[in-house]
Every structure is written in structure tokens, then in C-alpha cells.
């Protein structure tokens, strides 16, 4: 298994190179120029030329990309043109906000999707199953920007129940420990700030979780329906176990592997899919950072963020394979046969 993981990680290197090169080319082919976008409108041609020379923007594209790769080998993502700061430092400062939003969204999606999918499986072919299927398709089909704007208009602009954006309001601060505000406020016993942080994360988290609920519900339903046709389930029914006992002891535990797999994959999609939601809700995460870097042609920052996103997605997929290997005896036996 470890050998397989090592090969997977090595195979990810050309993928990362292709992704970085593709992003580099797209950013440089887009209309506009970092020098003209970042410098004042009254900047002289000499100032523009000096800026381009200082940052190496006057070099051929292949030379610029090669220099970036050399820095990557030395674990240096470069310096942001816009912020005049290390790309690695900027990402490290913003990453906790993105991870916190993604994890809260995933928790909401699992908390709703698994029970709803279980209910649909138990009501297979009946009205309840059909209703769940309709809502699941609607949730998956709804674009996140549409859902987010709708929630802001309803709960913020109309009902004035929840804030429309940012992690905390102006004037409220949290002592940083982990970078996760919900955790940091509890660590320091700041329950007032905790309640404020919860109110601010509700709308963006629900927006992200909305489409995931449908996916998780459908996978849960399919997994439980498949497990429900196994002989040990019929044996449990014959023994007189209640429906609740059968679900808790037999159906859900045996359906956990496909459910866990889709949850892991959705986490990877969530981390990279927060970009639009972060922009809508002014969430100061990596997605907002990527959006801001693209608008000013900050190539170093753009490639750095995409590289981090891609690396995290690859690592998550490897971890899912490892989880599969640990919990599924069939996977272990197949690897044992392959080695034999």
C-alpha cells in the first residue's frame, strides 16, 4: 500500500507541472498587464518599464516560468506583486478561514444529507423517496452564487436575521491560536465572539452545503438500498430487530465506506469551490485571495494559490485511498494478492 501511495504522489508531479503551466499561460494571455493595473493611472512609461524590469515581467514567458519552477524547488512561492509580501505567508494567513468554512459546510451537509438519504432508502419507491429525490436534484442543480445571493436577500436584506458577509464585524477581534475563529473563541472562553462568529459563518456555510446535501443524500440512499439486499439484513429482520436497530447496527455501518468516500471527495471540491462563495460573502479566505490576484494579473500569487489547491486535492485523494485500505478488508486482500 505504501508503495502505491508513493507512486500516486510521484505521478502527481507532472499533473502539478501541467496545472501550473496552464494557469501561467492563461494569466499572461488575459487582457491587461500587472504593471498598468497596479501602478497609478498617471504613471510614466519609464515607471512602467522600471516596474516590469524589477519584477522580471519583461522577460520571455518561458524564462519567467522557469524561474518560478526554480523557486518552487527551494519551497519559495515567490512574492506577490499586489501585496509586496511572500505568497506562502499570504496563503498561510488566509488558509484557516477557507478550511473553517469548508469543514463547517461539510459538517452541515453530512448532518443533513445522511439522515435524509437514510429516510429515502427506507421509503424506497414511496412518496418520501420521490420528494427527497426532487430536492436532491434541485440542490445539486442550483449554482452556489444563486443560492448565496438568494440567502443574503432573504435572511440579511429582508429579515435582517444574519450578517451578509465577513468573518467578524468591524471592531470585534479574536486572539489567534489556530486561525479557526470558532475554535479560538472557545479556547479563550470568549463566548460573545463565538456567537458572533457563528452568525457570520451561517450563510456562506449553508450556501456551500446546499448542493452537497443532495449528493450525500443520493449516495447514502444508494448505499443503504444495496446493503439492505444482503442476507445478513434479512437475518436481522427475522430475529425481530426493530427498524432503528437494523439501521444503526447493520445498514449505516456497512454503507459507511461509499458515504465516507464521497464525503472526502466533496471536502476536496469544497476547498477549491469556496472561491465564488468567499467573494459573495467577503470571506477573507484563499478563494478571495485568488480572485484578487487574477484581477490584477498577479501571476506569482495566482499560481501559488492554484498550486496549493491542487496539492491539497491530490493529498485528499491519497488519504481517501488509505482510508479505503484500512476499513475495507477486500482492499487489503486485493493488495495482498497483487504482492503475491
Short mmCIF file of C-alpha atoms in Angstrom, two decimals:
data_model
loop_
_atom_site.label_atom_id
_atom_site.label_comp_id
_atom_site.label_asym_id
_atom_site.label_seq_id
_atom_site.Cartn_x
_atom_site.Cartn_y
_atom_site.Cartn_z
CA UNK A 1 0.00 0.00 0.00
CA UNK A 2 2.79 2.42 0.89
CA UNK A 3 4.42 1.70 -2.47
CA UNK A 4 1.13 2.50 -4.19
CA UNK A 5 0.85 5.80 -2.29
CA UNK A 6 4.42 6.70 -3.24
CA UNK A 7 3.67 6.06 -6.92
CA UNK A 8 0.49 8.14 -6.66
CA UNK A 9 2.44 11.07 -5.21
CA UNK A 10 5.16 10.78 -7.85
CA UNK A 11 2.52 10.64 -10.56
CA UNK A 12 1.07 13.88 -9.22
CA UNK A 13 4.25 15.82 -10.09
CA UNK A 14 3.55 16.06 -13.86
CA UNK A 15 -0.06 16.95 -13.05
CA UNK A 16 1.11 19.84 -10.88
CA UNK A 17 3.51 21.00 -13.60
CA UNK A 18 0.78 20.96 -16.25
CA UNK A 19 -1.63 22.81 -13.96
CA UNK A 20 0.94 25.49 -13.11
CA UNK A 21 1.96 25.95 -16.74
CA UNK A 22 -1.67 26.15 -17.86
CA UNK A 23 -2.51 28.77 -15.24
CA UNK A 24 0.66 30.71 -16.04
CA UNK A 25 -0.20 30.85 -19.75
CA UNK A 26 -3.86 31.77 -19.16
CA UNK A 27 -2.99 34.59 -16.75
CA UNK A 28 -0.42 36.05 -19.13
CA UNK A 29 -2.70 35.74 -22.18
CA UNK A 30 -5.56 37.55 -20.45
CA UNK A 31 -6.08 41.22 -21.38
CA UNK A 32 -4.27 43.74 -19.22
CA UNK A 33 -0.87 43.95 -17.61
CA UNK A 34 0.16 43.81 -13.97
CA UNK A 35 2.25 46.97 -14.29
CA UNK A 36 -0.58 49.08 -15.71
CA UNK A 37 -3.14 47.61 -13.29
CA UNK A 38 -1.05 48.12 -10.14
CA UNK A 39 0.66 51.42 -10.91
CA UNK A 40 -1.22 54.76 -10.78
CA UNK A 41 -3.00 55.86 -13.94
CA UNK A 42 -0.60 58.78 -14.35
CA UNK A 43 2.49 56.52 -14.24
CA UNK A 44 5.03 57.40 -16.92
CA UNK A 45 6.25 54.85 -19.50
CA UNK A 46 9.61 54.90 -17.73
CA UNK A 47 7.97 53.95 -14.42
CA UNK A 48 6.03 51.14 -16.10
CA UNK A 49 9.21 49.84 -17.75
CA UNK A 50 11.10 50.06 -14.46
CA UNK A 51 8.34 48.12 -12.67
CA UNK A 52 8.33 45.39 -15.31
CA UNK A 53 12.13 45.10 -15.20
CA UNK A 54 12.20 44.96 -11.39
CA UNK A 55 9.73 42.05 -11.31
CA UNK A 56 11.08 40.27 -14.38
CA UNK A 57 7.90 40.88 -16.38
CA UNK A 58 9.96 41.99 -19.37
CA UNK A 59 11.46 38.51 -19.72
CA UNK A 60 10.06 35.87 -22.13
CA UNK A 61 7.23 33.80 -20.64
CA UNK A 62 9.23 30.58 -20.62
CA UNK A 63 12.04 32.30 -18.73
CA UNK A 64 9.57 33.64 -16.17
CA UNK A 65 8.02 30.18 -15.74
CA UNK A 66 11.43 28.53 -15.39
CA UNK A 67 12.43 30.98 -12.65
CA UNK A 68 9.18 30.19 -10.86
CA UNK A 69 9.91 26.45 -11.02
CA UNK A 70 13.40 27.01 -9.61
CA UNK A 71 11.89 28.86 -6.65
CA UNK A 72 9.34 26.06 -6.15
CA UNK A 73 12.18 23.54 -5.82
CA UNK A 74 13.51 25.70 -2.97
CA UNK A 75 9.97 25.84 -1.43
CA UNK A 76 9.63 29.51 -2.33
CA UNK A 77 6.34 30.54 -3.94
CA UNK A 78 7.66 33.99 -4.73
CA UNK A 79 6.44 37.45 -3.81
CA UNK A 80 3.03 38.94 -4.56
CA UNK A 81 3.07 41.94 -6.90
CA UNK A 82 -0.02 43.41 -5.27
CA UNK A 83 0.70 42.86 -1.59
CA UNK A 84 4.51 43.04 -1.71
CA UNK A 85 4.58 40.05 0.63
CA UNK A 86 5.57 36.40 0.45
CA UNK A 87 2.97 34.29 -1.37
CA UNK A 88 3.45 31.49 1.16
CA UNK A 89 2.78 33.88 4.05
CA UNK A 90 -0.33 35.30 2.38
CA UNK A 91 -1.76 31.83 1.76
CA UNK A 92 -0.92 30.68 5.30
CA UNK A 93 -2.76 33.69 6.73
CA UNK A 94 -5.89 33.07 4.62
CA UNK A 95 -5.99 29.26 4.59
CA UNK A 96 -7.58 28.80 8.07
CA UNK A 97 -10.59 30.88 7.01
CA UNK A 98 -11.14 28.71 3.93
CA UNK A 99 -10.65 25.45 5.83
CA UNK A 100 -13.00 26.54 8.61
CA UNK A 101 -15.72 27.43 6.11
CA UNK A 102 -15.23 24.16 4.20
CA UNK A 103 -15.29 21.99 7.33
CA UNK A 104 -18.39 23.66 8.77
CA UNK A 105 -20.14 23.31 5.40
CA UNK A 106 -19.17 19.65 5.20
CA UNK A 107 -20.42 19.01 8.74
CA UNK A 108 -23.77 20.61 7.87
CA UNK A 109 -24.03 18.61 4.65
CA UNK A 110 -23.29 15.31 6.42
CA UNK A 111 -25.62 16.11 9.33
CA UNK A 112 -28.49 16.69 6.90
CA UNK A 113 -27.59 14.50 3.92
CA UNK A 114 -27.03 11.18 5.72
CA UNK A 115 -30.37 11.18 7.66
CA UNK A 116 -32.26 12.39 4.58
CA UNK A 117 -30.64 9.72 2.41
CA UNK A 118 -31.39 7.06 5.02
CA UNK A 119 -35.03 8.16 5.13
CA UNK A 120 -35.25 7.99 1.33
CA UNK A 121 -33.79 4.46 1.33
CA UNK A 122 -36.28 3.28 3.94
CA UNK A 123 -39.10 4.83 1.87
CA UNK A 124 -37.84 3.43 -1.42
CA UNK A 125 -40.45 3.75 -4.17
CA UNK A 126 -42.80 5.77 -1.97
CA UNK A 127 -43.72 9.45 -1.77
CA UNK A 128 -40.95 10.30 0.69
CA UNK A 129 -38.31 8.86 -1.64
CA UNK A 130 -39.65 10.90 -4.55
CA UNK A 131 -39.71 14.13 -2.55
CA UNK A 132 -36.11 13.61 -1.41
CA UNK A 133 -35.02 12.88 -4.98
CA UNK A 134 -36.62 16.10 -6.25
CA UNK A 135 -34.97 18.23 -3.57
CA UNK A 136 -31.62 16.46 -4.10
CA UNK A 137 -31.65 17.20 -7.82
CA UNK A 138 -32.70 20.80 -7.13
CA UNK A 139 -29.87 21.24 -4.64
CA UNK A 140 -27.23 19.84 -6.98
CA UNK A 141 -28.52 21.91 -9.91
CA UNK A 142 -28.63 25.26 -8.07
CA UNK A 143 -25.47 27.35 -8.69
CA UNK A 144 -23.76 28.41 -5.48
CA UNK A 145 -23.74 32.09 -6.45
CA UNK A 146 -27.53 31.98 -6.98
CA UNK A 147 -28.08 30.24 -3.65
CA UNK A 148 -25.80 32.69 -1.85
CA UNK A 149 -27.44 35.79 -3.29
CA UNK A 150 -30.90 34.39 -2.50
CA UNK A 151 -29.94 33.69 1.12
CA UNK A 152 -28.45 37.18 1.51
CA UNK A 153 -31.59 38.81 0.12
CA UNK A 154 -33.84 36.74 2.37
CA UNK A 155 -32.04 36.46 5.70
CA UNK A 156 -29.90 39.59 5.63
CA UNK A 157 -31.54 42.25 3.48
CA UNK A 158 -35.21 41.34 4.13
CA UNK A 159 -35.43 39.65 7.54
CA UNK A 160 -32.22 41.18 8.95
CA UNK A 161 -31.52 37.99 10.90
CA UNK A 162 -27.95 37.24 9.82
CA UNK A 163 -24.95 39.30 8.61
CA UNK A 164 -24.26 39.26 4.89
CA UNK A 165 -20.50 38.84 4.95
CA UNK A 166 -17.01 38.81 6.53
CA UNK A 167 -15.82 36.59 9.39
CA UNK A 168 -16.32 39.20 12.11
CA UNK A 169 -17.77 42.72 12.19
CA UNK A 170 -15.54 45.77 12.43
CA UNK A 171 -14.27 46.31 15.97
CA UNK A 172 -14.51 42.65 17.05
CA UNK A 173 -11.25 40.73 17.26
CA UNK A 174 -10.21 37.20 18.19
CA UNK A 175 -6.93 36.17 19.80
CA UNK A 176 -5.38 33.94 17.10
CA UNK A 177 -4.27 30.47 18.15
CA UNK A 178 -5.35 28.05 15.44
CA UNK A 179 -6.72 30.56 12.93
CA UNK A 180 -10.15 28.92 13.22
CA UNK A 181 -12.28 31.59 14.88
CA UNK A 182 -14.88 29.13 16.18
CA UNK A 183 -12.13 27.18 17.91
CA UNK A 184 -10.08 30.16 19.08
CA UNK A 185 -13.05 31.86 20.73
CA UNK A 186 -13.85 28.69 22.69
CA UNK A 187 -10.22 28.19 23.69
CA UNK A 188 -10.10 31.68 25.19
CA UNK A 189 -13.60 31.50 26.66
CA UNK A 190 -14.83 34.41 24.53
CA UNK A 191 -18.40 33.18 24.08
CA UNK A 192 -19.74 36.53 22.85
CA UNK A 193 -17.29 36.49 19.95
CA UNK A 194 -18.11 32.81 19.39
CA UNK A 195 -21.79 33.62 18.90
CA UNK A 196 -20.86 36.45 16.54
CA UNK A 197 -18.54 34.16 14.54
CA UNK A 198 -21.29 31.52 14.29
CA UNK A 199 -23.78 34.09 12.95
CA UNK A 200 -21.27 35.24 10.34
CA UNK A 201 -20.44 31.75 9.07
CA UNK A 202 -24.04 30.50 8.79
CA UNK A 203 -24.96 31.94 5.38
CA UNK A 204 -21.74 31.06 3.50
CA UNK A 205 -21.67 27.59 5.10
CA UNK A 206 -25.30 26.88 4.19
CA UNK A 207 -24.65 28.11 0.65
CA UNK A 208 -21.78 25.65 0.22
CA UNK A 209 -23.60 22.81 1.97
CA UNK A 210 -26.79 23.19 -0.09
CA UNK A 211 -25.58 21.34 -3.17
CA UNK A 212 -23.61 18.79 -1.14
CA UNK A 213 -26.68 17.69 0.80
CA UNK A 214 -28.23 16.37 -2.40
CA UNK A 215 -25.08 14.47 -3.40
CA UNK A 216 -24.57 12.91 0.03
CA UNK A 217 -28.27 12.05 0.33
CA UNK A 218 -28.28 10.26 -3.03
CA UNK A 219 -25.09 8.30 -2.27
CA UNK A 220 -26.42 7.38 1.19
CA UNK A 221 -29.70 6.20 -0.28
CA UNK A 222 -27.99 4.05 -2.92
CA UNK A 223 -25.54 2.56 -0.41
CA UNK A 224 -28.24 1.67 2.11
CA UNK A 225 -30.51 0.20 -0.58
CA UNK A 226 -27.62 -2.03 -1.72
CA UNK A 227 -26.76 -3.11 1.82
CA UNK A 228 -30.44 -3.73 2.54
CA UNK A 229 -30.46 -6.53 -0.03
CA UNK A 230 -27.75 -8.51 1.76
CA UNK A 231 -28.65 -11.74 3.56
CA UNK A 232 -27.49 -10.58 7.00
CA UNK A 233 -30.11 -7.81 6.89
CA UNK A 234 -32.86 -10.34 6.22
CA UNK A 235 -31.48 -12.39 9.10
CA UNK A 236 -31.67 -9.35 11.38
CA UNK A 237 -35.29 -8.81 10.37
CA UNK A 238 -36.07 -12.46 11.04
CA UNK A 239 -34.58 -12.14 14.53
CA UNK A 240 -37.10 -9.42 15.30
CA UNK A 241 -34.77 -6.41 15.45
CA UNK A 242 -36.52 -3.08 15.16
CA UNK A 243 -36.02 -0.85 12.14
CA UNK A 244 -33.91 1.56 14.19
CA UNK A 245 -31.64 -1.25 15.40
CA UNK A 246 -31.20 -2.58 11.87
CA UNK A 247 -30.31 0.88 10.58
CA UNK A 248 -27.83 1.62 13.39
CA UNK A 249 -26.19 -1.81 13.66
CA UNK A 250 -26.22 -3.07 10.08
CA UNK A 251 -27.21 -0.61 7.37
CA UNK A 252 -25.24 2.53 8.27
CA UNK A 253 -22.00 0.77 9.35
CA UNK A 254 -21.88 -1.26 6.13
CA UNK A 255 -22.79 1.76 4.00
CA UNK A 256 -20.12 3.90 5.65
CA UNK A 257 -17.38 3.23 3.08
CA UNK A 258 -19.09 4.75 0.00
CA UNK A 259 -20.50 7.56 2.14
CA UNK A 260 -17.07 8.34 3.60
CA UNK A 261 -15.53 8.28 0.13
CA UNK A 262 -17.94 10.83 -1.29
CA UNK A 263 -17.54 12.97 1.84
CA UNK A 264 -13.77 13.03 1.35
CA UNK A 265 -14.09 13.89 -2.33
CA UNK A 266 -16.60 16.62 -1.51
CA UNK A 267 -14.18 18.12 1.00
CA UNK A 268 -11.60 18.48 -1.77
CA UNK A 269 -14.20 20.04 -4.05
CA UNK A 270 -15.32 22.31 -1.22
CA UNK A 271 -11.87 23.71 -0.57
CA UNK A 272 -11.47 24.67 -4.22
CA UNK A 273 -15.15 25.54 -4.64
CA UNK A 274 -15.26 28.22 -1.98
CA UNK A 275 -13.95 30.89 -4.37
CA UNK A 276 -17.33 32.21 -5.55
CA UNK A 277 -18.90 31.94 -2.10
CA UNK A 278 -15.98 33.74 -0.47
CA UNK A 279 -16.27 36.59 -2.95
CA UNK A 280 -20.05 36.88 -2.46
CA UNK A 281 -19.78 36.96 1.33
CA UNK A 282 -16.49 38.92 1.52
CA UNK A 283 -14.95 35.95 3.32
CA UNK A 284 -11.21 36.61 3.76
CA UNK A 285 -10.03 33.19 2.61
CA UNK A 286 -7.77 31.80 -0.08
CA UNK A 287 -10.59 31.94 -2.64
CA UNK A 288 -10.90 35.70 -2.25
CA UNK A 289 -7.12 35.95 -2.46
CA UNK A 290 -7.16 34.06 -5.77
CA UNK A 291 -9.90 36.30 -7.15
CA UNK A 292 -7.99 39.44 -6.20
CA UNK A 293 -4.76 38.11 -7.70
CA UNK A 294 -6.41 37.29 -11.03
CA UNK A 295 -8.00 40.75 -11.34
CA UNK A 296 -4.57 42.45 -11.21
CA UNK A 297 -2.63 39.74 -13.11
CA UNK A 298 -0.58 38.86 -10.03
CA UNK A 299 0.91 35.75 -11.64
CA UNK A 300 3.04 34.65 -8.68
CA UNK A 301 0.11 34.74 -6.27
CA UNK A 302 -2.31 33.14 -8.72
CA UNK A 303 -0.06 30.16 -9.45
CA UNK A 304 0.81 29.80 -5.77
CA UNK A 305 -2.84 29.57 -4.75
CA UNK A 306 -3.70 27.14 -7.56
CA UNK A 307 -0.68 25.01 -6.64
CA UNK A 308 -1.86 24.80 -3.03
CA UNK A 309 -5.42 23.94 -4.10
CA UNK A 310 -4.22 21.21 -6.47
CA UNK A 311 -1.80 19.74 -3.93
CA UNK A 312 -4.49 19.59 -1.26
CA UNK A 313 -6.89 17.84 -3.63
CA UNK A 314 -4.25 15.25 -4.58
CA UNK A 315 -3.34 14.60 -0.93
CA UNK A 316 -7.02 14.20 -0.02
CA UNK A 317 -7.47 11.60 -2.76
CA UNK A 318 -4.46 9.66 -1.47
CA UNK A 319 -5.84 9.82 2.08
CA UNK A 320 -9.18 8.51 0.83
CA UNK A 321 -7.41 5.54 -0.76
CA UNK A 322 -5.56 4.93 2.51
CA UNK A 323 -8.83 5.11 4.45
CA UNK A 324 -10.38 2.65 2.00
CA UNK A 325 -7.46 0.28 2.56
CA UNK A 326 -7.75 0.46 6.35
CA UNK A 327 -11.52 -0.06 6.67
CA UNK A 328 -12.29 -2.39 3.75
CA UNK A 329 -10.93 -5.95 4.11
CA UNK A 330 -11.49 -6.54 0.39
CA UNK A 331 -8.97 -3.81 -0.45
CA UNK A 332 -6.37 -5.35 1.86
CA UNK A 333 -6.86 -8.80 0.35
CA UNK A 334 -6.57 -7.43 -3.20
CA UNK A 335 -3.28 -5.70 -2.33
CA UNK A 336 -2.04 -8.92 -0.70
CA UNK A 337 -2.86 -10.91 -3.85
CA UNK A 338 -1.14 -8.31 -6.03
CA UNK A 339 2.03 -8.56 -3.94
CA UNK A 340 1.91 -12.35 -4.05
#
